[in-house]
XYZ file of C-alpha atoms in Angstrom:
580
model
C 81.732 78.256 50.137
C 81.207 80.567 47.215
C 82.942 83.236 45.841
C 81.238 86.525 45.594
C 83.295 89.094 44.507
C 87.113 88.548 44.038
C 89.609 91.694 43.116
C 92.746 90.758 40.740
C 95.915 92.854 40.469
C 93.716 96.218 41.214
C 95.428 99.927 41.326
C 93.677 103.272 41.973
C 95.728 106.804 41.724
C 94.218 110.156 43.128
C 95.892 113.179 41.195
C 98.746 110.442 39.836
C 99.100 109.291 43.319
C 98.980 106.136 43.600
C 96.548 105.001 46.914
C 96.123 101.454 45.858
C 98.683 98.852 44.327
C 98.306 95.206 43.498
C 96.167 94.645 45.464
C 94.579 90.429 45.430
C 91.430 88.924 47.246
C 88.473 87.537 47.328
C 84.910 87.317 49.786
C 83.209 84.258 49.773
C 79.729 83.381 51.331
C 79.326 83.970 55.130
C 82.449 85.366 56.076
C 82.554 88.668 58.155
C 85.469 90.766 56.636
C 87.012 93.748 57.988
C 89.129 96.462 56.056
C 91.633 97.956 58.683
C 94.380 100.408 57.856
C 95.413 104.061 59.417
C 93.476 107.004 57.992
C 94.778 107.652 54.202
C 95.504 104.056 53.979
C 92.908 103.780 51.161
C 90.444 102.105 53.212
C 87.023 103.596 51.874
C 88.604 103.672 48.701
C 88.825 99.732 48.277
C 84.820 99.791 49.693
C 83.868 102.363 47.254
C 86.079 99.741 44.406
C 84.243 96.564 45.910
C 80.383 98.434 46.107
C 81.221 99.390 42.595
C 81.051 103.535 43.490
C 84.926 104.009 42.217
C 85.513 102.838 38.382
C 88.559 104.500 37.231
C 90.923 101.372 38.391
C 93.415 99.265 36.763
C 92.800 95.012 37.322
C 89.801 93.561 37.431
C 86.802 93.357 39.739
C 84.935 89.889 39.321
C 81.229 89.381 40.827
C 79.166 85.935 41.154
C 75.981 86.183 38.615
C 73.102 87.535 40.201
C 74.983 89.211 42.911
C 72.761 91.050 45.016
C 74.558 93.383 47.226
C 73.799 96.305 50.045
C 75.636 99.471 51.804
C 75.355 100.556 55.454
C 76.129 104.456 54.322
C 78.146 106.943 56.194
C 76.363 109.281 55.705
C 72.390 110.339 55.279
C 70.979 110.104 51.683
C 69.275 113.811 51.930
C 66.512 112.377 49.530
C 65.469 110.322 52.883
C 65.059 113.219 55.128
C 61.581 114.124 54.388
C 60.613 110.452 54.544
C 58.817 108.808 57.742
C 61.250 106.813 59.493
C 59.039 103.763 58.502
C 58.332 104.772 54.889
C 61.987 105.070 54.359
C 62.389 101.602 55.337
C 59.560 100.267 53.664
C 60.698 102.248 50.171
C 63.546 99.485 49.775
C 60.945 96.868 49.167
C 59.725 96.179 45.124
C 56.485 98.153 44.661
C 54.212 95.210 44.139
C 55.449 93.998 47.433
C 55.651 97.156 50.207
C 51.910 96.808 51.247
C 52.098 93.253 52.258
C 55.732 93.514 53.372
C 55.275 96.390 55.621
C 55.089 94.581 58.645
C 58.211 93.193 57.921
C 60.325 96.643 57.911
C 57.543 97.498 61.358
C 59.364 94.411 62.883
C 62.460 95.276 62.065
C 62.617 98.823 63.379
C 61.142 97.418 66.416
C 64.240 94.652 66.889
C 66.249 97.834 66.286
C 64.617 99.622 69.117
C 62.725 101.944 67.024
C 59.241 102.701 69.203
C 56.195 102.335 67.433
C 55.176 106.337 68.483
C 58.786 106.786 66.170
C 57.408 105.097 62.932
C 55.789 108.228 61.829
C 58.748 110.949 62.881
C 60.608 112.600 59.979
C 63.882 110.889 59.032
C 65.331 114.470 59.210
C 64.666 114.728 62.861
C 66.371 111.297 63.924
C 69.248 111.066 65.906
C 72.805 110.552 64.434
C 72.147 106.788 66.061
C 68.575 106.483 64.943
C 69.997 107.645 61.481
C 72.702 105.016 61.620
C 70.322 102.515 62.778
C 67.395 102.708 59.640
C 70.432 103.187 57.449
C 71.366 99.254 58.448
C 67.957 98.317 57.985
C 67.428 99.492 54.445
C 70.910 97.873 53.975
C 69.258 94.094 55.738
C 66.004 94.514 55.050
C 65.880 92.582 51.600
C 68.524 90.118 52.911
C 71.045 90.450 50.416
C 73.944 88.146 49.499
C 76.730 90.974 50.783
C 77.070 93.836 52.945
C 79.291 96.464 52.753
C 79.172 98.379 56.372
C 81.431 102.380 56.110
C 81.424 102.787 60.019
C 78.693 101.346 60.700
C 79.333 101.871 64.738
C 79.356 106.018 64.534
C 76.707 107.863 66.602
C 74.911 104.382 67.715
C 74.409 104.143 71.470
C 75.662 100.671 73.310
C 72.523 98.861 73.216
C 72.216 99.409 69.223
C 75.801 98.548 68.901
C 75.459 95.125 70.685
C 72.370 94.698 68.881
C 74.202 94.807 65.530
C 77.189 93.137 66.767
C 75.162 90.056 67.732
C 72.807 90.274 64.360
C 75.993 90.171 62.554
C 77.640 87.128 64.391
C 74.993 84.811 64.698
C 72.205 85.736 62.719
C 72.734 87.141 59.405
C 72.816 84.534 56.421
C 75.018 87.086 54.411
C 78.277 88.180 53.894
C 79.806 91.839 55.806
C 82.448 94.018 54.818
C 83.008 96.453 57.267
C 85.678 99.222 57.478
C 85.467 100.514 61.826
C 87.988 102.040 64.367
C 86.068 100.262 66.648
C 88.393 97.459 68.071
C 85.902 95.548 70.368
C 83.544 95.296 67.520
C 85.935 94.057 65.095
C 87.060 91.303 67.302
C 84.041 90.020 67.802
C 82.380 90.284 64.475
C 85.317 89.209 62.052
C 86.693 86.130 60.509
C 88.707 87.369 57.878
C 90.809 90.166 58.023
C 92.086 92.584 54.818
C 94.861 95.147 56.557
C 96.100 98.150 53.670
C 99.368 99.005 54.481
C 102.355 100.741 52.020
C 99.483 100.924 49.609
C 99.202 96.830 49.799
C 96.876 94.409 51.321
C 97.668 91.923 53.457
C 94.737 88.798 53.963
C 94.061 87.119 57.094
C 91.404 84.006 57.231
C 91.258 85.589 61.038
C 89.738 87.966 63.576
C 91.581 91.526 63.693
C 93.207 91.111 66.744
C 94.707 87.597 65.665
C 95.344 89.255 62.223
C 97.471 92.085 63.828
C 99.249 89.544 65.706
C 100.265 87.388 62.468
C 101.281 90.914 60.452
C 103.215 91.457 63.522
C 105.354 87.916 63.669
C 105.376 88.768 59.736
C 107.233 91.940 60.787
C 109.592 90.865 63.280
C 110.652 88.199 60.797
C 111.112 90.851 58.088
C 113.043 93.161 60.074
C 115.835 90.225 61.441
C 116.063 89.332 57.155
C 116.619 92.433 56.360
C 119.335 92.986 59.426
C 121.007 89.613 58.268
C 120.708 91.149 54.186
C 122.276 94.488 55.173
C 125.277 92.842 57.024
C 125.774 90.755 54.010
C 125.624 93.377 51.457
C 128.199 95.391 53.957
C 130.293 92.875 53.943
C 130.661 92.216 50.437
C 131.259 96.079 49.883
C 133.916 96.457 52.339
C 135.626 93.342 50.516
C 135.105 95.028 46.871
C 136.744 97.980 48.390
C 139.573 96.045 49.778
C 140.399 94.060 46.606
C 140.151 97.540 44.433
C 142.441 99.088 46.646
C 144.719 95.784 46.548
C 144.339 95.737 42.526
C 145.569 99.246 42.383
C 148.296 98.865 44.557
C 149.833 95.545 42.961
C 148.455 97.143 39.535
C 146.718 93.515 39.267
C 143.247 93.457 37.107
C 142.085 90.507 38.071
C 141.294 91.702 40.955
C 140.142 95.063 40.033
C 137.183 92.913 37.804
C 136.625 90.633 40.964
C 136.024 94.111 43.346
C 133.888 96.046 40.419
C 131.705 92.128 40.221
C 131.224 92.215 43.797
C 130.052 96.028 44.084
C 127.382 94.951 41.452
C 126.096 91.936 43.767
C 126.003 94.537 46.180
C 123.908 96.741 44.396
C 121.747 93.657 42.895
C 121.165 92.558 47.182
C 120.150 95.918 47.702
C 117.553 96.596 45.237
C 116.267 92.921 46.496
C 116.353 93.753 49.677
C 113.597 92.885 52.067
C 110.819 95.213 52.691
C 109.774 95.955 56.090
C 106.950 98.643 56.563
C 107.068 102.139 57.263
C 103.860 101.993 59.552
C 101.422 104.446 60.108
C 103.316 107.816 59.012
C 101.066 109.830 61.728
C 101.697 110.400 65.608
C 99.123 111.727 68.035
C 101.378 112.837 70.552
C 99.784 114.893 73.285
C 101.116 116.529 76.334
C 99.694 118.160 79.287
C 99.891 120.079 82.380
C 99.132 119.108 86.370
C 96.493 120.188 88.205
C 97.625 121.337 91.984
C 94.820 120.709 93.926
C 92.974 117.620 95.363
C 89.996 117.504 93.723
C 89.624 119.570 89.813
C 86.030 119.007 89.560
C 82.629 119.152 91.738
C 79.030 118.738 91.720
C 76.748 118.721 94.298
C 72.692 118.255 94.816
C 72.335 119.769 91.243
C 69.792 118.819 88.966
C 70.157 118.395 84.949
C 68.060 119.879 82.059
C 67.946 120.160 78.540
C 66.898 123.021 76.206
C 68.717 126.418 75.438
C 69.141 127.387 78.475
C 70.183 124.480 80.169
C 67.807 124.826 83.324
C 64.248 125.702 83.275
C 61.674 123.603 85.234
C 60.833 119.810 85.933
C 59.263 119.132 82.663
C 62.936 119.146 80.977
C 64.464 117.108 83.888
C 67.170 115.120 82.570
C 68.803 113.218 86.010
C 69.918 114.362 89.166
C 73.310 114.745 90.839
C 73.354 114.182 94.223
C 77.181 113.843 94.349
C 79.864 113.797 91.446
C 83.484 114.459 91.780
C 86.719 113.897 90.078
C 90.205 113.857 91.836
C 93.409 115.449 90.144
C 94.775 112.427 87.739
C 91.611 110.871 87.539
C 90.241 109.235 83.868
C 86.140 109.510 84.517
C 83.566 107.686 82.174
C 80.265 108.621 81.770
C 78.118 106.019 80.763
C 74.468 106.012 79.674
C 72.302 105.432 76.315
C 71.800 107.986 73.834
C 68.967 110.682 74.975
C 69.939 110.790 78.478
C 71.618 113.638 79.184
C 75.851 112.737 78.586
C 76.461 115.360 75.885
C 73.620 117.992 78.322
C 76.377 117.437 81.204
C 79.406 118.189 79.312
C 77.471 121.380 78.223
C 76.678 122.241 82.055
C 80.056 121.505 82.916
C 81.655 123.653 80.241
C 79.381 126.331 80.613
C 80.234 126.735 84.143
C 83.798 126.488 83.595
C 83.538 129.252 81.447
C 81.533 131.371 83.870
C 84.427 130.680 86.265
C 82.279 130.950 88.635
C 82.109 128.571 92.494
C 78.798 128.073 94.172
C 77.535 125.355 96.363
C 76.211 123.251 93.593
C 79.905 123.656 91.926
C 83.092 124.154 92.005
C 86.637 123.536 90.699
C 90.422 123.250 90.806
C 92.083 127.108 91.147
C 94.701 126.594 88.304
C 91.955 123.975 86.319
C 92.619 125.112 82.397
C 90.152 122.259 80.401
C 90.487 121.290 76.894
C 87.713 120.045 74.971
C 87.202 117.675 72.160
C 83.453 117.139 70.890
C 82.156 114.259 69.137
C 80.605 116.765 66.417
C 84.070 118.803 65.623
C 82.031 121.580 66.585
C 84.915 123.249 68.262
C 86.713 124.356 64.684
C 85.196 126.883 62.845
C 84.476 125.247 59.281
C 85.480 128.466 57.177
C 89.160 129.129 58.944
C 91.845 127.838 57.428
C 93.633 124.626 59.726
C 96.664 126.474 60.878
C 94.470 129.623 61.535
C 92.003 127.272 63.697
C 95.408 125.687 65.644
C 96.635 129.666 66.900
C 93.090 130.308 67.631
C 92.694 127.032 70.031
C 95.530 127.239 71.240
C 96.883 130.526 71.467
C 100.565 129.424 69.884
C 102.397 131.475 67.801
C 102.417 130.795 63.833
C 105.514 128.867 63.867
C 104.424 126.512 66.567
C 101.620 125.999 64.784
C 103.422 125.036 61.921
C 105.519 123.119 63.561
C 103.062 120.943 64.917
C 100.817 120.184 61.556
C 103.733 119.326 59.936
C 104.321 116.768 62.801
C 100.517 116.060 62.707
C 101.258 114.731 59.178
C 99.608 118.164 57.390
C 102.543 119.282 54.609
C 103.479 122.962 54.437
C 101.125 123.399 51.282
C 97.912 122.453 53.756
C 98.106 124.446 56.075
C 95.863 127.475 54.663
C 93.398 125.049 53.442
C 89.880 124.840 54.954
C 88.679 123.087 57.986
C 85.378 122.126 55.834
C 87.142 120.832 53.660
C 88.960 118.209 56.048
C 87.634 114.377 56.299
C 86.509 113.438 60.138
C 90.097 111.724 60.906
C 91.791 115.157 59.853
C 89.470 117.283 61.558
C 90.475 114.695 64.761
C 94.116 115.608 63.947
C 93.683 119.102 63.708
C 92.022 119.412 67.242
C 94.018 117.089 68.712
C 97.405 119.331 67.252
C 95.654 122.388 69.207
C 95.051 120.299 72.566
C 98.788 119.644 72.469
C 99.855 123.082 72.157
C 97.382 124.248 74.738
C 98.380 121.757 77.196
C 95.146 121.262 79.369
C 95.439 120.113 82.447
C 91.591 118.253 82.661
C 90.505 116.788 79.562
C 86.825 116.817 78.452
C 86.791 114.140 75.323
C 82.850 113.534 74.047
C 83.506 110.735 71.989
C 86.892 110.979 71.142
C 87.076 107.842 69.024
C 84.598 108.651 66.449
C 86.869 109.774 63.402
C 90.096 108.458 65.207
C 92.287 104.867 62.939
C 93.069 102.389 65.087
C 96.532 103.269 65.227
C 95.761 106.820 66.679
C 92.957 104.962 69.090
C 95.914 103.319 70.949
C 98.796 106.143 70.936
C 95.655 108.062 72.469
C 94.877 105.347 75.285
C 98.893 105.404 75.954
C 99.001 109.106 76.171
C 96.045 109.229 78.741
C 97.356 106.234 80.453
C 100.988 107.316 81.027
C 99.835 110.988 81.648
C 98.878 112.783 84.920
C 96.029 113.641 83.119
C 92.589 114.671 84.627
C 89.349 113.420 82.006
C 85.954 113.274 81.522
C 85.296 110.737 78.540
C 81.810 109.467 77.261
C 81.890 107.235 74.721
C 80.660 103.911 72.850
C 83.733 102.199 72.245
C 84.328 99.702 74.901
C 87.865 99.132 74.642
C 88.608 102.939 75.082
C 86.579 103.318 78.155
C 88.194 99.436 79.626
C 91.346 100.826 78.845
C 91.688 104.893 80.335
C 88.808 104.782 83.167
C 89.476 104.845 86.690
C 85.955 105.292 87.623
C 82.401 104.838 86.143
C 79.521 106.943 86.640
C 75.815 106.086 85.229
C 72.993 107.815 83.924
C 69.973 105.357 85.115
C 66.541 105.985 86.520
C 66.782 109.733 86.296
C 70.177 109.669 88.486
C 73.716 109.808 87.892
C 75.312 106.989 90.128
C 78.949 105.474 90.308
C 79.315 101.780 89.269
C 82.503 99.567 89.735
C 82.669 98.211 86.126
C 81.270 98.953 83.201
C 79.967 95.521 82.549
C 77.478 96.294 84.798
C 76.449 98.789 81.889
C 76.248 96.547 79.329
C 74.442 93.613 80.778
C 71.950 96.089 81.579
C 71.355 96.786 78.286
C 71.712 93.107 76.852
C 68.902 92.304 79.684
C 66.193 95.321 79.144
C 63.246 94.693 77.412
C 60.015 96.069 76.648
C 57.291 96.768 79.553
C 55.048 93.960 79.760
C 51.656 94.801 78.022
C 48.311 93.643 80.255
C 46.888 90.418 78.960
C 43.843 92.774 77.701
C 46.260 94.661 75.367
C 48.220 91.714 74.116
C 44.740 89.863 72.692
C 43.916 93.102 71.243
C 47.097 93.789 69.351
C 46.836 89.770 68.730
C 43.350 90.308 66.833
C 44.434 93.524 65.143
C 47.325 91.774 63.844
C 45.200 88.877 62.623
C 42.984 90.866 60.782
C 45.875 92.677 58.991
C 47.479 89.307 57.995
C 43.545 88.140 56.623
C 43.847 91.101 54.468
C 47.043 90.736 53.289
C 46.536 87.140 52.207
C 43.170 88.542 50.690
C 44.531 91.202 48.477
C 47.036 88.192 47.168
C 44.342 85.849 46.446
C 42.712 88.622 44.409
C 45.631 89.435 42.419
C 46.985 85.917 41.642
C 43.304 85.076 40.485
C 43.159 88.686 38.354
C 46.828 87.308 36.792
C 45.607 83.696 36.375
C 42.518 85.079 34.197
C 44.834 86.333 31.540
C 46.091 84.781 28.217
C 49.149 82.785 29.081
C 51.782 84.752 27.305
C 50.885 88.088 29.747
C 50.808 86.144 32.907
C 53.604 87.081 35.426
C 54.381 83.678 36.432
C 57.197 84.936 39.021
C 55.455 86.961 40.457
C 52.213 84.202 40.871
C 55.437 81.843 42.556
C 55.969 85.046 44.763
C 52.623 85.507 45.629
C 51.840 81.696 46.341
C 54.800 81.943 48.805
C 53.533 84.629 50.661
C 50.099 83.642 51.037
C 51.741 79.897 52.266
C 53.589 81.835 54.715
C 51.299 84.334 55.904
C 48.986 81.130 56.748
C 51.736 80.001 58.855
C 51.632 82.409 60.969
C 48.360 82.576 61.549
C 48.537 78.855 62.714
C 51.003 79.799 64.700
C 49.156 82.639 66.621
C 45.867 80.047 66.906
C 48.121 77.254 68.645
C 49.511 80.345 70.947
């Protein structure tokens, strides 16, 4: 096992505070390595250290020779939106190589369930998934040595997820580094676990959820030294002050000296005290109101569109509900892949909420006051200030408001600041601060998780879980949905049906595959594919004979080894499809 990239002694400040402090370790060839930490614990900062993006540090950053290394972005590159999905993938590839290669990057977004009719569509006019999903390819497609992966599991759909999950497990021959607030998918991707805490790492050769059970015996044993220190260092300052008061009463200095020697110890034991962590320093605390009927939310025989308007005619047919319900203190998940109408039913839903108005096809609880958190933030107005956007949710004076961001973890000085300006995991803190002074009484959370530290993923789960509550939650992060839902509905086949677990979802999608093509169509994509190799190999033959005719000295003899290799392989397969 080789090392890769090791870190020594590194610091980072941010406006002379310091994020980062001594902070040791090392990634070594094929192990999966997760960065965990609450939001501001400096975890994209020690990514953007390791990728080589952040520079002003103090220590040293050590790579293996030759080091060829990738990032799964965040965010789009806007130089990629007026690519073709496919020509974005195939730009990654060396020049001399792309037109031979290309079928390479065409397999690829195929395995990442990229339709063929898709190759051509404008990067620009992707889905966040489909975004997410050619952002991992350009990051694979060259199979690098290491990965570096910034939430990689934002905006994809299930069936992408598991996709990546299993790639990641058992098929890639690199290293990953991969900062997520998805617990599922750290569990089952890691074997080495980095957690910042108190501006310090802590190293785990484990999975996440065995690493947070190790930090936590680490803790426990912390907290009972530092109990058994701070009865000590008691004890020896009650004695000092006994034997001061005894050497001014009997006037005796010996034992004045002893006292003043032992109040030193004292003071020595406490600045060697044992230190046990402060934690995440941020609570998402919610509370909410009860809803005084039987049922807070009906739909009946109603049919699902998309566009504008929400309802036009059978060309825009999303699914059809024949019967949908949920009972007062109910936790609902919708379930379904991306494209199929989740985020179009929330919209009906709130649309007719705010219409207030009870038909046949709909109807709700009397006293039913909803709260709604979207999985784009869309809900806060980018240009208001935060505590502006809180009063405006919520309808809270400006002292509750205050109040609660301070709680929330925003200091006094923040509070006029902009909403743009916010990261994703303040944004979440901000709505969730407004939700809590509005107390709802049904719950509408489209992907709730999205911007959420792990930390804040589970006070959320105990807040729904311990709460009367009523919620609708969609959502791709398994635990989450395991964890709150009392019921599971589907979006499958053009229908929204009820299932009893949501495994039933995910085999579903581990099993699908692509419609069988007639044994006329699979010889002809056979033969076109043929043909394309013959040409490929052709145009190689042609330019390792053009190279081969010059002098020695101006030959590219690398690239003649690279050619030679391809034209070997490319035969291969061509074998291959004969004996098939």
């Amino acid at each position: 096992m080789s090392c890769l990239i090791s870190l020594n002694n590194i610091s980072f400040k941010y406006n002379l505070e310091p994020i980062l402090e001594r902070i040791d370790f090392s990634i070594n060839s094929r192990e999966r390595v997760v960065i965990a930490g609450h939001n501001g614990s400096g975890k994209s900062t020690l990514l953007n250290i390791l990728n080589g993006k952040i520079h002003e540090f103090t220590g040293e950053r050590s790579l293996k020779s030759g080091l060829r290394f990738e990032t799964v972005e965040q965010f789009l590159n806007p130089d990629l939106e007026g690519l073709t999905v496919l020509s974005a993938l195939v730009e990654k590839f060396p020049k001399e190589e792309a037109s031979f290669r290309e079928y390479e990057a065409e397999k690829l977004l195929e395995d990442l369930f990229f339709k063929r009719s898709e190759f051509n569509n404008l990067v620009k006019n992707l889905s966040g998934g489909g975004q997410n999903r050619l952002m991992f390819a350009r990051a694979i497609i060259n199979q690098p040595d290491l990965v570096f992966m910034d939430e990689p599991t934002n905006h994809l759909d299930l069936k992408s997820l598991l996709f990546i999950e299993d790639y990641i497990k058992n098929k890639a021959n690199f290293s990953v580094v991969i900062v997520s607030h998805d617990k599922t998918f750290l569990n089952n991707v890691s074997n080495k676990t980095i957690i910042l805490r108190d501006k310090s790492s802590y190293t785990f050769n484990l999975s996440y959820e065995n690493a947070l059970n190790e930090l936590e015996k680490i803790d426990e044993i912390s907290k009972k030294k530092l109990e058994t220190e701070e009865k000590e260092i008691e004890r020896i300052r009650k004695s000092a002050k006994r034997l001061a008061e005894w050497g001014r009463t009997f006037d005796n200095e010996d034992l004045s000296k002893k006292a003043k020697s032992m109040v030193k110890r004292a003071d020595k034991l406490e600045d060697e005290k044992t230190f046990v962590s402060r934690g995440n320093p941020y609570r998402l605390d919610l509370s909410f109101d009860e809803i005084h009927s039987k049922v807070a939310v009906q739909f009946h025989n109603t049919s699902i569109f998309y566009g504008q308007n929400l309802e036009k005619d059978n060309s825009n047919l999303l699914f059809e509900v024949e019967s949908f319900y949920i009972n007062s203190g109910e936790k609902i998940a919708l379930l379904g892949g991306n494209g199929l109408g989740k985020s179009t039913f929330i919209k009906t839903l709130i649309k007719n909420l705010d219409a207030g108005l009870h038909s046949k096809k709909f109807s709700f609880a009397p006293n039913l006051k909803f709260g709604l958190y979207d999985q784009e933030q869309e809900v806060l107005n980018p240009l208001m200030s935060i505590s502006k956007e809180v009063i405006r949710i919520s309808n809270c004076s400006d002292d509750q408001a205050k109040n609660a961001l301070i709680h929330a973890g925003f200091s006094y000085d923040r509070h006029n600041v902009l909403i743009e300006t916010l990261s994703g995991g303040e944004k979440s803190r901000v709505i969730f601060c407004a939700l809590n002074l509005q107390r709802p009484n049904f719950l509408v959370l489209d992907e709730p998780t999205n911007h959420i530290d792990l930390d804040g993923r589970s006070e959320l789960i105990q807040s729904l879980k311990d709460s009367s509550i009523t919620a609708l939650i969609t959502g791709h992060d398994r635990y989450f949905i395991e964890e709150v839902a009392d019921r599971y509905f589907l979006i499958k086949d053009g229908r929204l049906l009820e299932i009893n677990d949501p495994n039933e979802f995910y085999e579903d999608l581990l099993s699908e595959n692509e419609p069988e093509k007639s044994i006329k169509e699979q010889k002809s994509k056979k033969v076109t594919q043929s043909e394309d190799i013959l040409d490929q190999i052709l145009e190689l033959e042609e330019k390792l004979a053009a190279d081969l005719k010059r002098k020695s000295k101006f030959q590219k003899l690398k690239l003649q080894e690279t050619w030679r290799e391809k034209i070997k392989e490319l035969y291969e397969i061509l074998e291959k499809d004969e004996e098939i």
